[in-house]
Every structure is written in C-alpha cells, then in structure tokens.
Amino acid sequence: MAEYQSMRAGSAGALGARIDAGLRAHMNKVYATMSIGMVITALAAWAIAGLATTSDPSAASAQLPNGTYLTGLGMTIYASPLRWVIMFAPLAFILFGWGQLMRRASAAGVQLGFFIFASAIGLSLSSIFIVFTSYSIVQTFMVTAIAFGGLSLYGYTTKRDLSGMGTFLLMGVIGVIIALVINIFLQSPAMMFAISVIGVLVFAGLTAFHTQMIKTEYVAHAAQGDQEWLDKAAYDGALALYISFLNMFQFLLMFLGQQE
C-alpha cells in the first residue's frame, strides 16, 4: 500500500512538473507571438507613413497644418471615406471574425490571421508617425513596455483571483469605445483627456487579467493533452495581450507624445 501511494505521488509529481514545463513554453510562445505581431505592426505603420508623405511639394496632393506633405496614397488613407473603414475594420474583425477563426481554422490558420491583423493595425496606426515625433513615439513605447511587463508579471505571479475583474473591465472597454466614437464628432480635448486616463487604467487591468487567464486556462487543459487547442490558445492569448499593449501605448501617447 505504501509503495502504491509512493507511485501515485510520483506520478502526480511527474505530471505537475510536465505541466509546469509546458506552461513556461506556452507563455514563451504567447509573448514571442505577441512580440512578432508588434514588430509587424511597427514596420507596417512606418512603411505606410513613408509612402503616404513626401518632402517634394510638387509631388504632394495636400499639406497638413504641421507642414507635412501628403501623397495621393496619404490622401486616400487619411482624408477620404476609406479612413473610416481603416479605423473600424480591426474592431469588426475582433468582434465578428476572430471567434470564427478560432473555431474553424487550424492553429496555423489562426497564427496567420493574427499576423494579418497585426499588419492591418499597422495601416490604421501609421498616422502617429505623421502627427508625433519619432523620439516621443519611442519614449512612449518604452514606458508602455515597462508598465506592461510589470502588470503581466503581476498577473502571472499573484495568488489573488482576478477573474472578477473581467466583467467590470469589459464594461470599461465598451464605455471607452462609445466615448471615442462620440468624441469623433465633438472633438473635445477635455473629453479626450478623460478617455485617455480611463483607457490606460482599463487596459492596464486587462493586461494583468488576461495574463492570469492564459495561465489558468493552460493548467486546466494541459492534462487533457489537446495540443491543437493549446496551440490556438497561445495565439488567442497573444492577441489579447497585443491589444492591451497597443491600447495602453496609444492612450499614453496622448500624454507623452510631442507633436510634429
């Protein structure tokens, strides 16, 4: 009997060690995928901003108040009705497309979908290279990275159950989106400031919340050995953290960014 109990304890210990090792690999995959997505977004935004502007006044289609000359592509992206499609297409994909992709596509298909989404975000984010100085963009990115790292580490290591924050934070995201749409028409600096403060707080909370959720979901499913689900879950987690990082960065840029 004692030998049987020892065998059970040994088996449980081996399973626990295997899950711990798998969790570390899973989290590394999540962060690596997210990081690649951020690089794709940054390169796409920088490249598109370069194509949308010109230093030659004779080749320009329009001039912005800050003196930047827009090419024909720049006019199409930033000044035509297409800008509304570019602005809201990523949100529509998250709300209506990502869930379908997770259910029906293979893990490789989900990964490809994430990278395509990151490229599309680069298109919608390209205007920051026209509005803000490169120094302030890099500075804000570093501040965001430090804050994100601390918040994600907290979410991974804390013993406190953060699941109760989910509904509250989701309501915060919905409120921020509605307020942003309203302010498109009001163009109120005071309202934009309030939205930015709330946005930073909401997505800071979501960073910790999603990190803990990624960890707990892996532990709950790892023993079942469903590798296809685990692969998809890594890309789903990468998307959640990517969105939190990106929104924190954009809202912080409202405070820290210096305009051209």
mmCIF file of C-alpha atoms in Angstrom:
data_model
loop_
_atom_site.group_PDB
_atom_site.id
_atom_site.type_symbol
_atom_site.label_atom_id
_atom_site.label_comp_id
_atom_site.label_asym_id
_atom_site.label_seq_id
_atom_site.Cartn_x
_atom_site.Cartn_y
_atom_site.Cartn_z
ATOM 1 C CA MET A 1 0.000 0.000 0.000
ATOM 2 C CA ALA A 2 2.796 2.389 0.910
ATOM 3 C CA GLU A 3 4.510 1.530 -2.368
ATOM 4 C CA TYR A 4 1.259 2.272 -4.268
ATOM 5 C CA GLN A 5 0.911 5.650 -2.532
ATOM 6 C CA SER A 6 4.516 6.475 -3.428
ATOM 7 C CA MET A 7 3.845 5.568 -7.063
ATOM 8 C CA ARG A 8 0.757 7.814 -7.089
ATOM 9 C CA ALA A 9 2.700 10.691 -5.541
ATOM 10 C CA GLY A 10 5.491 10.162 -8.045
ATOM 11 C CA SER A 11 3.031 10.148 -10.956
ATOM 12 C CA ALA A 12 1.343 13.305 -9.686
ATOM 13 C CA GLY A 13 4.722 14.960 -9.254
ATOM 14 C CA ALA A 14 5.790 13.995 -12.763
ATOM 15 C CA LEU A 15 2.512 15.330 -14.203
ATOM 16 C CA GLY A 16 2.920 18.572 -12.255
ATOM 17 C CA ALA A 17 6.484 19.006 -13.492
ATOM 18 C CA ARG A 18 5.375 18.331 -17.056
ATOM 19 C CA ILE A 19 2.577 20.894 -16.781
ATOM 20 C CA ASP A 20 4.953 23.477 -15.283
ATOM 21 C CA ALA A 21 7.428 22.969 -18.122
ATOM 22 C CA GLY A 22 4.618 23.127 -20.665
ATOM 23 C CA LEU A 23 3.278 26.311 -19.074
ATOM 24 C CA ARG A 24 6.646 28.034 -19.395
ATOM 25 C CA ALA A 25 6.856 27.020 -23.063
ATOM 26 C CA HIS A 26 3.255 28.142 -23.594
ATOM 27 C CA MET A 27 3.847 31.572 -22.069
ATOM 28 C CA ASN A 28 7.064 31.968 -24.065
ATOM 29 C CA LYS A 29 5.077 31.217 -27.221
ATOM 30 C CA VAL A 30 2.408 33.746 -26.237
ATOM 31 C CA TYR A 31 4.950 36.519 -25.627
ATOM 32 C CA ALA A 32 7.009 35.640 -28.712
ATOM 33 C CA THR A 33 3.914 35.692 -30.956
ATOM 34 C CA MET A 34 2.789 38.976 -29.448
ATOM 35 C CA SER A 35 6.260 40.480 -29.946
ATOM 36 C CA ILE A 36 6.373 39.403 -33.592
ATOM 37 C CA GLY A 37 2.945 40.968 -34.047
ATOM 38 C CA MET A 38 4.196 44.240 -32.561
ATOM 39 C CA VAL A 39 7.213 44.238 -34.893
ATOM 40 C CA ILE A 40 4.943 43.625 -37.904
ATOM 41 C CA THR A 41 2.661 46.466 -36.803
ATOM 42 C CA ALA A 42 5.542 48.888 -36.261
ATOM 43 C CA LEU A 43 7.185 48.102 -39.607
ATOM 44 C CA ALA A 44 3.875 48.306 -41.480
ATOM 45 C CA ALA A 45 2.980 51.635 -39.822
ATOM 46 C CA TRP A 46 6.416 53.121 -40.529
ATOM 47 C CA ALA A 47 6.451 51.933 -44.155
ATOM 48 C CA ILE A 48 2.927 53.164 -44.886
ATOM 49 C CA ALA A 49 3.623 56.543 -43.276
ATOM 50 C CA GLY A 50 6.681 56.855 -45.521
ATOM 51 C CA LEU A 51 4.622 56.104 -48.628
ATOM 52 C CA ALA A 52 1.853 58.471 -47.521
ATOM 53 C CA THR A 53 4.142 61.519 -47.160
ATOM 54 C CA THR A 54 6.670 63.271 -49.334
ATOM 55 C CA SER A 55 9.271 66.002 -48.941
ATOM 56 C CA ASP A 56 8.658 67.237 -52.504
ATOM 57 C CA PRO A 57 5.863 69.856 -52.592
ATOM 58 C CA SER A 58 5.397 69.349 -56.331
ATOM 59 C CA ALA A 59 4.559 65.665 -55.778
ATOM 60 C CA ALA A 60 2.163 66.368 -52.907
ATOM 61 C CA SER A 61 -1.608 66.130 -53.075
ATOM 62 C CA ALA A 62 -2.176 68.114 -49.884
ATOM 63 C CA GLN A 63 -0.373 69.754 -46.971
ATOM 64 C CA LEU A 64 -1.242 69.199 -43.317
ATOM 65 C CA PRO A 65 -1.288 72.066 -40.776
ATOM 66 C CA ASN A 66 2.058 70.825 -39.355
ATOM 67 C CA GLY A 67 3.685 71.224 -42.770
ATOM 68 C CA THR A 68 3.713 67.555 -43.751
ATOM 69 C CA TYR A 69 3.011 66.878 -47.424
ATOM 70 C CA LEU A 70 0.645 64.017 -48.253
ATOM 71 C CA THR A 71 0.911 61.897 -51.369
ATOM 72 C CA GLY A 72 -2.114 60.568 -53.212
ATOM 73 C CA LEU A 73 -1.931 57.440 -51.037
ATOM 74 C CA GLY A 74 -1.851 59.622 -47.931
ATOM 75 C CA MET A 75 -4.976 61.468 -49.061
ATOM 76 C CA THR A 76 -6.734 58.158 -49.673
ATOM 77 C CA ILE A 77 -5.797 56.740 -46.273
ATOM 78 C CA TYR A 78 -6.224 59.809 -44.095
ATOM 79 C CA ALA A 79 -8.653 62.141 -45.888
ATOM 80 C CA SER A 80 -11.087 60.007 -47.901
ATOM 81 C CA PRO A 81 -14.086 57.972 -46.644
ATOM 82 C CA LEU A 82 -11.767 54.947 -46.686
ATOM 83 C CA ARG A 83 -10.303 56.180 -43.402
ATOM 84 C CA TRP A 84 -13.478 55.072 -41.605
ATOM 85 C CA VAL A 85 -13.076 51.561 -42.960
ATOM 86 C CA ILE A 86 -9.425 51.534 -41.884
ATOM 87 C CA MET A 87 -10.409 52.809 -38.433
ATOM 88 C CA PHE A 88 -13.213 50.353 -37.686
ATOM 89 C CA ALA A 89 -12.191 47.242 -39.656
ATOM 90 C CA PRO A 90 -9.869 45.898 -36.903
ATOM 91 C CA LEU A 91 -12.656 46.269 -34.312
ATOM 92 C CA ALA A 92 -15.102 44.482 -36.601
ATOM 93 C CA PHE A 93 -12.609 41.638 -37.059
ATOM 94 C CA ILE A 94 -12.195 41.223 -33.291
ATOM 95 C CA LEU A 95 -15.956 41.272 -32.680
ATOM 96 C CA PHE A 96 -17.104 39.082 -35.587
ATOM 97 C CA GLY A 97 -14.124 37.383 -37.230
ATOM 98 C CA TRP A 98 -11.686 36.181 -34.594
ATOM 99 C CA GLY A 99 -14.112 33.837 -32.847
ATOM 100 C CA GLN A 100 -14.984 32.157 -36.141
ATOM 101 C CA LEU A 101 -11.285 31.800 -36.931
ATOM 102 C CA MET A 102 -10.621 30.179 -33.556
ATOM 103 C CA ARG A 103 -13.462 27.681 -34.040
ATOM 104 C CA ARG A 104 -12.942 26.710 -37.679
ATOM 105 C CA ALA A 105 -9.302 27.297 -38.638
ATOM 106 C CA SER A 106 -6.255 25.219 -37.817
ATOM 107 C CA ALA A 107 -3.609 26.526 -35.433
ATOM 108 C CA ALA A 108 -1.540 27.635 -38.434
ATOM 109 C CA GLY A 109 -4.575 29.459 -39.828
ATOM 110 C CA VAL A 110 -5.146 31.251 -36.522
ATOM 111 C CA GLN A 111 -1.492 32.282 -36.440
ATOM 112 C CA LEU A 112 -1.718 33.647 -39.992
ATOM 113 C CA GLY A 113 -4.904 35.512 -39.084
ATOM 114 C CA PHE A 114 -3.156 37.148 -36.147
ATOM 115 C CA PHE A 115 -0.250 38.343 -38.287
ATOM 116 C CA ILE A 116 -2.615 39.698 -40.966
ATOM 117 C CA PHE A 117 -4.498 41.539 -38.231
ATOM 118 C CA ALA A 118 -1.211 42.985 -36.924
ATOM 119 C CA SER A 119 -0.436 44.247 -40.440
ATOM 120 C CA ALA A 120 -3.871 45.864 -40.717
ATOM 121 C CA ILE A 121 -3.324 47.584 -37.375
ATOM 122 C CA GLY A 122 -0.093 48.982 -38.809
ATOM 123 C CA LEU A 123 -2.146 50.658 -41.530
ATOM 124 C CA SER A 124 -4.540 52.252 -39.032
ATOM 125 C CA LEU A 125 -1.678 53.255 -36.731
ATOM 126 C CA SER A 126 0.538 54.773 -39.416
ATOM 127 C CA SER A 127 -0.741 58.302 -38.778
ATOM 128 C CA ILE A 128 1.167 58.512 -35.484
ATOM 129 C CA PHE A 129 4.406 58.821 -37.478
ATOM 130 C CA ILE A 130 2.929 61.905 -39.142
ATOM 131 C CA VAL A 131 1.427 63.515 -36.039
ATOM 132 C CA PHE A 132 4.054 62.731 -33.365
ATOM 133 C CA THR A 133 7.834 62.978 -33.276
ATOM 134 C CA SER A 134 9.814 59.769 -33.588
ATOM 135 C CA TYR A 135 11.502 60.426 -30.225
ATOM 136 C CA SER A 136 8.208 60.691 -28.356
ATOM 137 C CA ILE A 137 6.890 57.542 -30.063
ATOM 138 C CA VAL A 138 9.959 55.555 -28.972
ATOM 139 C CA GLN A 139 9.824 57.070 -25.489
ATOM 140 C CA THR A 140 6.148 56.196 -25.073
ATOM 141 C CA PHE A 141 6.765 52.693 -26.388
ATOM 142 C CA MET A 142 9.485 52.120 -23.763
ATOM 143 C CA VAL A 143 7.243 53.428 -20.970
ATOM 144 C CA THR A 144 4.440 51.153 -22.174
ATOM 145 C CA ALA A 145 6.779 48.154 -22.368
ATOM 146 C CA ILE A 146 7.969 48.673 -18.783
ATOM 147 C CA ALA A 147 4.419 49.092 -17.481
ATOM 148 C CA PHE A 148 3.181 46.113 -19.492
ATOM 149 C CA GLY A 149 5.999 43.906 -18.209
ATOM 150 C CA GLY A 150 5.237 44.761 -14.591
ATOM 151 C CA LEU A 151 1.494 44.279 -14.982
ATOM 152 C CA SER A 152 1.871 40.979 -16.828
ATOM 153 C CA LEU A 153 4.315 39.716 -14.218
ATOM 154 C CA TYR A 154 1.818 40.631 -11.510
ATOM 155 C CA GLY A 155 -0.944 38.778 -13.327
ATOM 156 C CA TYR A 156 1.261 35.696 -13.665
ATOM 157 C CA THR A 157 2.541 35.560 -10.093
ATOM 158 C CA THR A 158 -0.304 36.903 -7.956
ATOM 159 C CA LYS A 159 -2.321 34.483 -5.847
ATOM 160 C CA ARG A 160 -5.303 36.824 -5.988
ATOM 161 C CA ASP A 161 -8.122 35.688 -8.253
ATOM 162 C CA LEU A 162 -8.569 38.393 -10.901
ATOM 163 C CA SER A 163 -11.460 36.712 -12.700
ATOM 164 C CA GLY A 164 -13.963 39.021 -11.023
ATOM 165 C CA MET A 165 -12.393 41.981 -12.822
ATOM 166 C CA GLY A 166 -13.339 40.644 -16.243
ATOM 167 C CA THR A 167 -16.924 41.924 -16.473
ATOM 168 C CA PHE A 168 -16.010 45.302 -14.992
ATOM 169 C CA LEU A 169 -13.102 45.763 -17.407
ATOM 170 C CA LEU A 170 -15.214 44.677 -20.389
ATOM 171 C CA MET A 171 -17.771 47.323 -19.473
ATOM 172 C CA GLY A 172 -14.893 49.809 -19.308
ATOM 173 C CA VAL A 173 -13.750 48.866 -22.825
ATOM 174 C CA ILE A 174 -17.274 49.291 -24.194
ATOM 175 C CA GLY A 175 -17.558 52.661 -22.472
ATOM 176 C CA VAL A 176 -14.218 53.820 -23.901
ATOM 177 C CA ILE A 177 -15.210 52.769 -27.441
ATOM 178 C CA ILE A 178 -18.556 54.583 -27.214
ATOM 179 C CA ALA A 179 -16.879 57.703 -25.824
ATOM 180 C CA LEU A 180 -14.267 57.652 -28.604
ATOM 181 C CA VAL A 181 -16.978 57.433 -31.280
ATOM 182 C CA ILE A 182 -18.890 60.327 -29.697
ATOM 183 C CA ASN A 183 -15.740 62.425 -29.483
ATOM 184 C CA ILE A 184 -15.062 61.930 -33.197
ATOM 185 C CA PHE A 185 -17.928 64.393 -33.685
ATOM 186 C CA LEU A 186 -17.435 66.565 -30.578
ATOM 187 C CA GLN A 187 -13.641 66.913 -30.905
ATOM 188 C CA SER A 188 -13.405 67.828 -27.206
ATOM 189 C CA PRO A 189 -9.823 67.916 -25.796
ATOM 190 C CA ALA A 190 -11.147 67.598 -22.229
ATOM 191 C CA MET A 191 -13.182 64.533 -23.146
ATOM 192 C CA MET A 192 -10.197 63.032 -24.982
ATOM 193 C CA PHE A 193 -8.053 63.534 -21.896
ATOM 194 C CA ALA A 194 -10.615 61.760 -19.698
ATOM 195 C CA ILE A 195 -10.931 58.919 -22.217
ATOM 196 C CA SER A 196 -7.156 58.501 -22.295
ATOM 197 C CA VAL A 197 -6.906 58.297 -18.486
ATOM 198 C CA ILE A 198 -9.700 55.737 -18.268
ATOM 199 C CA GLY A 199 -8.295 53.832 -21.257
ATOM 200 C CA VAL A 200 -4.856 53.457 -19.667
ATOM 201 C CA LEU A 201 -6.401 52.161 -16.434
ATOM 202 C CA VAL A 202 -8.759 49.746 -18.193
ATOM 203 C CA PHE A 203 -6.109 48.174 -20.407
ATOM 204 C CA ALA A 204 -3.601 48.067 -17.563
ATOM 205 C CA GLY A 205 -6.123 45.970 -15.654
ATOM 206 C CA LEU A 206 -6.774 43.814 -18.717
ATOM 207 C CA THR A 207 -3.049 43.095 -19.054
ATOM 208 C CA ALA A 208 -2.927 41.517 -15.599
ATOM 209 C CA PHE A 209 -6.325 39.851 -16.040
ATOM 210 C CA HIS A 210 -5.501 38.239 -19.393
ATOM 211 C CA THR A 211 -2.082 37.052 -18.221
ATOM 212 C CA GLN A 212 -3.658 35.202 -15.304
ATOM 213 C CA MET A 213 -6.410 33.840 -17.558
ATOM 214 C CA ILE A 214 -3.863 32.498 -20.068
ATOM 215 C CA LYS A 215 -2.044 30.745 -17.235
ATOM 216 C CA THR A 216 -5.124 29.242 -15.576
ATOM 217 C CA GLU A 217 -6.657 28.069 -18.876
ATOM 218 C CA TYR A 218 -3.430 26.310 -19.830
ATOM 219 C CA VAL A 219 -3.220 24.500 -16.489
ATOM 220 C CA ALA A 220 -6.878 23.483 -16.765
ATOM 221 C CA HIS A 221 -6.469 21.977 -20.258
ATOM 222 C CA ALA A 222 -2.866 20.742 -20.277
ATOM 223 C CA ALA A 223 -3.645 17.437 -18.580
ATOM 224 C CA GLN A 224 -6.081 16.575 -21.400
ATOM 225 C CA GLY A 225 -3.292 16.695 -23.979
ATOM 226 C CA ASP A 226 -5.293 18.683 -26.556
ATOM 227 C CA GLN A 227 -2.300 20.156 -28.406
ATOM 228 C CA GLU A 228 -4.395 21.724 -31.166
ATOM 229 C CA TRP A 229 -6.403 23.662 -28.592
ATOM 230 C CA LEU A 230 -3.257 24.688 -26.704
ATOM 231 C CA ASP A 231 -1.649 25.988 -29.915
ATOM 232 C CA LYS A 232 -4.734 28.049 -30.734
ATOM 233 C CA ALA A 233 -4.953 29.266 -27.143
ATOM 234 C CA ALA A 234 -1.397 30.613 -27.379
ATOM 235 C CA TYR A 235 -2.363 32.779 -30.374
ATOM 236 C CA ASP A 236 -5.594 33.841 -28.674
ATOM 237 C CA GLY A 237 -3.622 34.880 -25.603
ATOM 238 C CA ALA A 238 -1.076 36.701 -27.753
ATOM 239 C CA LEU A 239 -3.901 38.662 -29.384
ATOM 240 C CA ALA A 240 -5.405 39.624 -26.018
ATOM 241 C CA LEU A 241 -2.074 40.899 -24.677
ATOM 242 C CA TYR A 242 -1.232 42.566 -28.008
ATOM 243 C CA ILE A 243 -4.483 44.552 -27.895
ATOM 244 C CA SER A 244 -3.894 45.583 -24.267
ATOM 245 C CA PHE A 245 -0.334 46.709 -25.026
ATOM 246 C CA LEU A 246 -1.347 48.585 -28.163
ATOM 247 C CA ASN A 247 -4.184 50.450 -26.473
ATOM 248 C CA MET A 248 -2.051 51.365 -23.469
ATOM 249 C CA PHE A 249 0.555 52.710 -25.893
ATOM 250 C CA GLN A 250 -1.959 54.806 -27.841
ATOM 251 C CA PHE A 251 -3.572 56.290 -24.751
ATOM 252 C CA LEU A 252 -0.206 57.036 -23.137
ATOM 253 C CA LEU A 253 0.873 58.714 -26.384
ATOM 254 C CA MET A 254 -1.876 61.266 -25.757
ATOM 255 C CA PHE A 255 0.019 62.302 -22.599
ATOM 256 C CA LEU A 256 3.642 61.767 -23.544
ATOM 257 C CA GLY A 257 3.602 62.347 -27.299
ATOM 258 C CA GLN A 258 5.088 65.516 -28.747
ATOM 259 C CA GLN A 259 3.517 66.604 -31.991
ATOM 260 C CA GLU A 260 5.496 67.456 -35.100
#
